[in-house]
XYZ file of N, CA and C in Angstrom:
474
model
N 149.956 187.131 61.672
C 151.405 186.746 62.152
C 151.312 185.141 61.588
N 152.503 185.052 60.999
C 152.967 183.980 60.301
C 153.651 182.892 61.303
N 152.955 181.845 61.757
C 153.594 180.746 62.807
C 154.364 179.575 62.028
N 154.774 179.963 60.959
C 155.403 178.649 59.948
C 156.433 178.485 60.219
N 157.385 177.591 60.135
C 158.569 177.051 60.437
C 159.194 176.409 59.061
N 160.498 176.366 59.080
C 161.187 175.684 57.787
C 162.127 174.703 58.566
N 161.855 173.358 57.995
C 163.197 172.374 58.518
C 164.347 172.470 57.937
N 164.968 171.718 58.267
C 166.684 171.699 58.050
C 166.752 171.564 56.404
N 165.941 171.163 55.737
C 165.904 171.160 54.257
C 165.234 172.236 53.655
N 164.879 172.894 54.465
C 164.169 174.410 53.621
C 162.813 174.305 53.392
N 162.089 172.987 53.815
C 160.830 173.264 53.626
C 159.770 173.658 54.491
N 158.969 174.188 53.958
C 158.024 175.130 54.728
C 156.837 174.620 55.379
N 156.455 174.549 56.825
C 155.681 173.790 57.352
C 155.084 174.899 58.430
N 153.817 174.758 58.326
C 152.729 175.317 59.072
C 152.884 174.813 60.624
N 152.219 175.647 61.550
C 152.163 175.349 62.843
C 150.921 174.433 63.150
N 150.989 173.039 63.334
C 150.136 172.247 63.617
C 149.059 172.660 64.614
N 147.656 172.360 64.331
C 147.005 172.743 65.621
C 146.453 171.500 66.378
N 145.870 171.726 67.747
C 145.400 170.426 67.944
C 144.122 169.813 67.690
N 143.494 170.787 66.962
C 142.200 170.070 66.014
C 142.788 169.025 64.965
N 143.680 169.704 64.649
C 144.125 168.770 63.383
C 145.061 167.216 63.816
N 145.824 167.434 64.729
C 146.248 166.663 65.553
C 144.966 165.176 65.929
N 144.233 165.933 66.701
C 143.220 165.096 66.936
C 142.284 164.470 65.982
N 141.928 165.410 64.947
C 141.461 164.912 63.700
C 142.178 163.441 63.162
N 143.473 163.796 62.890
C 144.406 162.690 62.383
C 144.355 161.562 63.432
N 144.375 161.724 64.499
C 144.556 160.750 65.640
C 143.017 159.641 65.716
N 142.136 160.700 65.496
C 140.408 159.973 65.421
C 140.790 158.831 64.206
N 141.125 159.611 62.922
C 141.399 159.023 61.618
C 141.868 157.422 61.970
N 143.282 157.546 62.627
C 144.238 156.564 62.663
C 143.197 155.535 63.931
N 142.881 155.995 64.626
C 142.062 155.168 65.871
C 140.952 154.358 65.037
N 140.433 154.926 64.268
C 138.826 154.068 63.851
C 139.326 152.990 63.177
N 140.498 153.172 62.205
C 141.049 151.843 61.346
C 141.670 150.972 62.439
N 142.490 151.384 63.439
C 142.821 150.527 64.282
C 142.111 149.821 65.169
N 141.098 150.634 65.452
C 139.968 149.993 66.782
C 138.970 149.062 65.836
N 138.919 149.247 64.640
C 138.147 148.081 63.998
C 138.965 146.946 63.663
N 140.096 147.169 63.090
C 141.043 146.064 63.113
C 141.204 145.214 64.475
N 141.731 146.115 65.264
C 141.923 145.444 66.600
C 140.744 144.818 67.374
N 139.844 145.149 67.299
C 138.506 144.393 67.863
C 138.160 143.452 66.954
N 138.008 143.486 65.733
C 137.811 142.257 64.640
C 138.894 141.244 64.956
N 140.027 141.621 65.107
C 141.188 140.173 65.315
C 140.816 139.731 66.844
N 140.658 140.648 67.949
C 140.360 140.084 69.153
C 139.155 139.185 69.407
N 137.960 139.523 68.389
C 136.594 138.928 68.483
C 136.904 137.615 67.670
N 137.606 137.578 66.510
C 137.944 136.344 65.877
C 138.890 135.384 66.646
N 139.766 136.143 67.367
C 140.697 135.124 68.059
C 140.062 134.324 69.443
N 139.111 135.247 70.113
C 138.627 135.104 71.153
C 137.412 133.895 70.753
N 136.747 134.284 69.543
C 135.499 133.106 69.440
C 136.072 132.018 68.998
N 137.180 131.969 68.461
C 137.961 130.765 68.007
C 138.696 129.993 69.135
N 138.805 130.615 70.369
C 139.388 130.049 71.482
C 140.793 129.892 71.194
N 141.528 130.532 70.242
C 142.661 130.776 69.968
C 143.615 131.179 71.389
N 144.878 130.705 71.314
C 145.713 131.207 72.396
C 145.839 133.055 72.181
N 146.395 133.309 73.247
C 146.777 134.995 73.290
C 147.687 135.442 72.294
N 148.867 134.907 72.215
C 149.756 135.176 71.102
C 149.215 135.389 69.347
N 148.442 134.345 69.080
C 147.946 134.294 67.778
C 146.666 135.581 67.751
N 146.064 135.417 68.857
C 144.774 136.550 68.793
C 145.421 137.885 68.574
N 146.587 138.238 69.519
C 147.200 139.437 69.700
C 147.777 139.767 67.937
N 148.492 138.730 67.644
C 149.137 138.844 66.123
C 148.193 139.279 65.063
N 146.855 138.535 65.247
C 145.858 138.824 64.155
C 145.204 140.283 64.387
N 145.052 140.417 65.801
C 144.464 141.910 66.219
C 145.491 143.116 65.569
N 146.563 142.965 66.036
C 147.519 143.960 65.342
C 147.693 143.780 63.953
N 147.760 142.862 63.247
C 147.653 142.760 61.849
C 146.610 143.522 61.047
N 145.177 143.188 61.500
C 144.201 143.963 61.110
C 144.197 145.292 61.427
N 144.826 145.544 62.538
C 144.705 146.997 62.917
C 145.410 147.846 61.672
N 146.709 147.281 61.724
C 147.522 147.917 60.591
C 146.916 147.725 59.007
N 146.213 146.903 58.909
C 145.642 146.840 57.808
C 144.635 147.835 57.354
N 143.565 147.827 58.528
C 142.330 148.831 58.450
C 142.660 150.172 58.554
N 144.309 150.495 59.451
C 144.363 151.862 59.359
C 145.320 152.238 58.528
N 145.767 151.691 57.381
C 146.401 152.031 56.462
C 145.507 152.198 55.258
N 144.499 151.271 55.341
C 143.218 151.108 54.357
C 142.766 152.307 54.276
N 142.318 152.759 55.246
C 141.336 153.940 55.535
C 142.073 155.560 54.880
N 143.480 155.710 54.812
C 144.221 156.689 54.382
C 144.413 156.330 52.938
N 145.047 154.935 52.324
C 145.129 154.739 51.320
C 143.750 155.143 50.462
N 142.455 154.580 50.548
C 140.979 154.754 49.997
C 141.365 156.295 49.596
N 141.560 157.090 50.735
C 141.251 158.602 50.892
C 142.159 159.268 49.590
N 143.435 158.679 49.651
C 144.160 159.543 48.545
C 144.048 158.663 47.311
N 143.411 157.679 47.239
C 143.197 157.093 46.098
C 142.078 158.013 45.361
N 140.981 158.309 46.149
C 140.005 158.874 45.882
C 140.122 160.442 45.412
N 141.500 160.912 45.766
C 142.179 162.179 45.477
C 142.693 162.260 44.114
N 142.811 160.917 43.282
C 143.345 160.781 42.227
C 145.136 160.269 42.088
N 145.454 159.947 43.091
C 146.860 159.377 43.154
C 146.816 157.811 42.466
N 147.870 157.549 42.047
C 147.836 156.376 41.653
C 148.300 155.214 42.817
N 148.188 154.030 42.440
C 148.157 152.897 43.714
C 149.617 153.328 44.637
N 150.702 153.223 43.664
C 152.166 153.235 44.196
C 152.359 154.327 45.331
N 151.859 155.715 44.469
C 151.977 156.490 45.324
C 150.887 156.624 46.744
N 149.860 156.181 46.313
C 149.069 156.114 47.426
C 149.479 155.293 48.553
N 150.159 154.042 48.362
C 150.675 153.046 49.312
C 151.722 154.042 50.096
N 152.745 154.629 49.265
C 153.933 155.088 50.115
C 153.485 156.344 50.954
N 152.334 157.060 50.740
C 151.715 158.300 51.318
C 150.918 157.639 52.861
N 150.256 156.680 52.620
C 149.647 155.917 53.279
C 150.782 155.297 54.630
N 151.690 154.590 54.105
C 152.778 154.148 54.950
C 153.805 155.194 55.626
N 153.809 156.341 54.909
C 154.405 157.439 55.465
C 153.436 158.469 56.698
N 152.174 158.439 56.139
C 151.226 158.982 57.052
C 151.036 158.255 58.454
N 150.704 156.829 58.378
C 150.043 156.373 59.672
C 151.085 155.219 60.376
N 152.169 154.854 59.906
C 153.087 153.918 60.484
C 153.569 154.570 61.948
N 153.933 155.559 62.085
C 154.212 155.649 63.478
C 153.020 156.035 64.254
N 151.753 156.594 64.091
C 150.608 156.776 64.770
C 150.156 155.357 65.252
N 150.054 154.331 63.966
C 149.659 153.111 63.905
C 150.391 152.219 65.215
N 151.503 152.167 65.192
C 152.358 151.696 65.983
C 152.506 152.062 67.221
N 152.412 153.463 67.929
C 152.368 154.047 69.042
C 151.024 153.361 69.499
N 149.785 153.417 68.860
C 148.505 153.427 69.285
C 148.562 151.832 69.626
N 148.922 150.976 68.811
C 148.757 149.482 68.844
C 149.694 149.152 69.899
N 150.746 149.673 70.414
C 151.723 149.231 71.395
C 151.075 149.725 72.615
N 150.645 151.027 72.707
C 149.860 151.480 73.959
C 148.619 150.493 74.178
N 147.876 150.606 73.159
C 146.506 149.743 73.560
C 146.910 148.047 74.046
N 147.852 147.583 73.320
C 147.968 146.033 73.443
C 148.950 145.910 75.180
N 149.692 147.025 75.484
C 149.943 146.806 76.413
C 149.320 146.976 77.736
N 148.041 148.076 77.508
C 146.803 148.202 78.691
C 146.442 146.537 78.706
N 146.049 146.191 77.322
C 145.184 144.989 77.581
C 146.133 143.835 78.373
N 147.466 143.748 77.940
C 148.208 142.670 78.617
C 148.845 142.858 79.967
N 148.512 144.290 80.610
C 149.120 144.773 82.060
C 147.580 144.434 83.040
N 146.607 144.494 82.214
C 144.870 144.786 82.694
C 144.943 143.059 83.574
N 144.768 142.725 84.780
C 144.978 141.434 85.172
C 143.447 140.781 84.682
N 143.757 139.595 83.926
C 142.445 138.669 83.707
C 142.076 139.119 82.358
N 142.445 140.180 81.606
C 142.007 140.746 80.290
C 142.330 139.876 79.305
N 143.481 139.311 79.349
C 144.027 138.361 78.259
C 143.189 136.943 78.265
N 142.569 136.539 79.246
C 141.749 135.344 79.349
C 140.363 135.596 79.533
N 140.013 136.769 79.441
C 138.435 137.305 79.469
C 137.806 136.858 78.027
N 136.593 136.610 78.147
C 135.759 136.167 76.912
C 134.992 137.274 76.323
N 134.719 137.086 75.130
C 133.497 138.496 74.651
C 132.637 138.936 75.424
N 132.168 137.771 76.380
C 130.755 138.015 77.154
C 131.492 138.788 78.200
N 132.413 139.030 78.676
C 132.849 139.566 79.666
C 133.156 141.154 79.894
N 132.716 141.578 80.656
C 132.942 143.360 80.795
C 134.159 143.703 80.642
N 135.299 142.831 81.418
C 136.900 143.061 81.500
C 137.268 142.682 79.823
N 136.915 141.982 79.458
C 137.090 142.320 77.633
C 136.954 143.747 77.396
N 135.922 143.988 77.100
C 135.553 145.080 76.505
C 136.285 146.540 77.264
N 136.252 146.396 78.508
C 136.621 147.803 79.248
C 138.075 147.815 79.013
N 138.854 146.609 78.971
C 140.221 146.707 78.871
C 140.625 146.978 77.541
N 139.836 146.646 76.316
C 140.049 147.099 74.811
C 139.608 148.298 74.939
N 138.562 148.974 75.043
C 137.992 150.155 74.842
C 139.044 151.341 75.726
N 139.549 150.781 76.851
C 139.868 151.541 77.945
C 141.491 151.784 77.304
N 142.015 150.767 76.619
C 143.168 150.826 75.765
C 143.183 151.681 74.907
N 142.322 151.989 74.021
C 142.262 152.807 73.030
C 141.795 154.418 73.537
N 141.341 154.809 74.268
C 141.581 156.017 75.101
C 142.960 155.990 75.754
N 143.532 155.782 76.541
C 144.747 155.846 76.580
C 145.562 156.036 75.415
N 145.472 155.000 74.400
C 146.429 155.234 73.037
C 146.116 156.471 72.556
N 144.775 156.977 72.437
C 144.411 158.431 71.771
C 145.441 159.596 72.490
N 145.070 159.358 73.865
C 145.921 160.244 74.870
C 147.500 160.348 74.470
N 148.222 159.220 74.012
C 149.579 159.111 73.986
C 149.767 159.569 72.626
N 149.013 159.195 71.481
C 149.393 159.136 70.377
C 148.913 160.777 69.656
N 148.093 161.429 70.397
C 147.563 162.681 69.574
C 148.822 163.784 69.560
N 149.553 164.110 71.181
C 150.343 164.823 70.884
C 151.587 164.353 69.870
N 152.068 163.137 69.762
C 152.658 162.570 68.757
C 152.445 163.191 67.333
N 151.006 162.959 67.083
C 150.633 163.276 65.914
C 150.866 164.864 65.273
N 150.541 165.692 66.533
C 150.743 167.119 66.655
C 152.073 167.461 65.899
N 152.900 167.007 66.895
C 154.487 167.118 66.639
C 154.867 166.900 65.206
N 154.473 165.735 64.854
C 154.671 165.138 63.664
C 154.294 166.012 62.429
N 152.995 166.363 62.645
C 152.238 167.409 61.418
C 153.011 168.582 61.637
N 153.605 168.950 62.589
C 154.085 170.448 62.787
C 155.459 170.252 61.806
N 155.964 169.144 61.961
C 157.339 169.227 60.959
C 157.013 168.657 59.667
N 155.726 168.602 59.277
C 155.533 167.998 57.643
C 155.397 166.472 57.468
N 155.272 165.913 58.805
C 155.480 164.269 58.494
C 154.020 163.741 59.068
N 153.707 162.643 59.227
C 152.781 161.809 59.446
C 151.381 162.320 58.518
N 150.216 162.814 58.903
C 149.205 162.898 58.387
C 149.423 164.500 57.307
N 150.321 165.123 57.895
C 150.648 166.102 57.135
C 150.853 165.753 55.698
N 151.191 164.943 55.298
C 151.697 164.146 53.933
C 150.438 163.762 53.143
N 149.228 163.455 53.829
C 147.963 163.354 53.393
C 147.523 164.384 52.934
N 147.541 165.560 53.755
C 147.063 166.786 53.442
C 147.178 167.447 52.215
N 148.470 167.293 51.775
C 149.077 167.818 50.736
C 148.259 167.242 49.486
N 147.661 166.035 49.615
C 147.042 165.395 48.129
C 145.520 165.346 48.674
N 144.814 166.275 49.171
C 143.383 166.568 49.724
C 142.960 167.475 48.618
């Protein structure tokens, strides 16, 4: 039985599985987590205020998140310009949702913004935020992949 669909422009799309959505979300989460943790560690270690630390962490999360996809499609043989377009199309929504949720969790956890690297609260808020962000982002990725968007664009080039 064919479970595929066609969008309003006649493009053919298959039904996205939870396995595909989870894999895409974990891929995004890996890049986001590396950048976010690196940014939070750098900002906290340098005793920066909360705002510049969060800006650095979010910027690095996007950089690392996009980089993982960019390098994957470059290895598949695409040119740099096409690879950048695909990385932006594949990851922008996923990274944005993940960063919004993760940073909201950190900001709303009492004392987390002022915790130091040696505090358990720093790490539990940061890592707990990633868990919640994953749970929120996976269904969004499933919906997008099922419509030929998000990581579905990457799979066309593997």
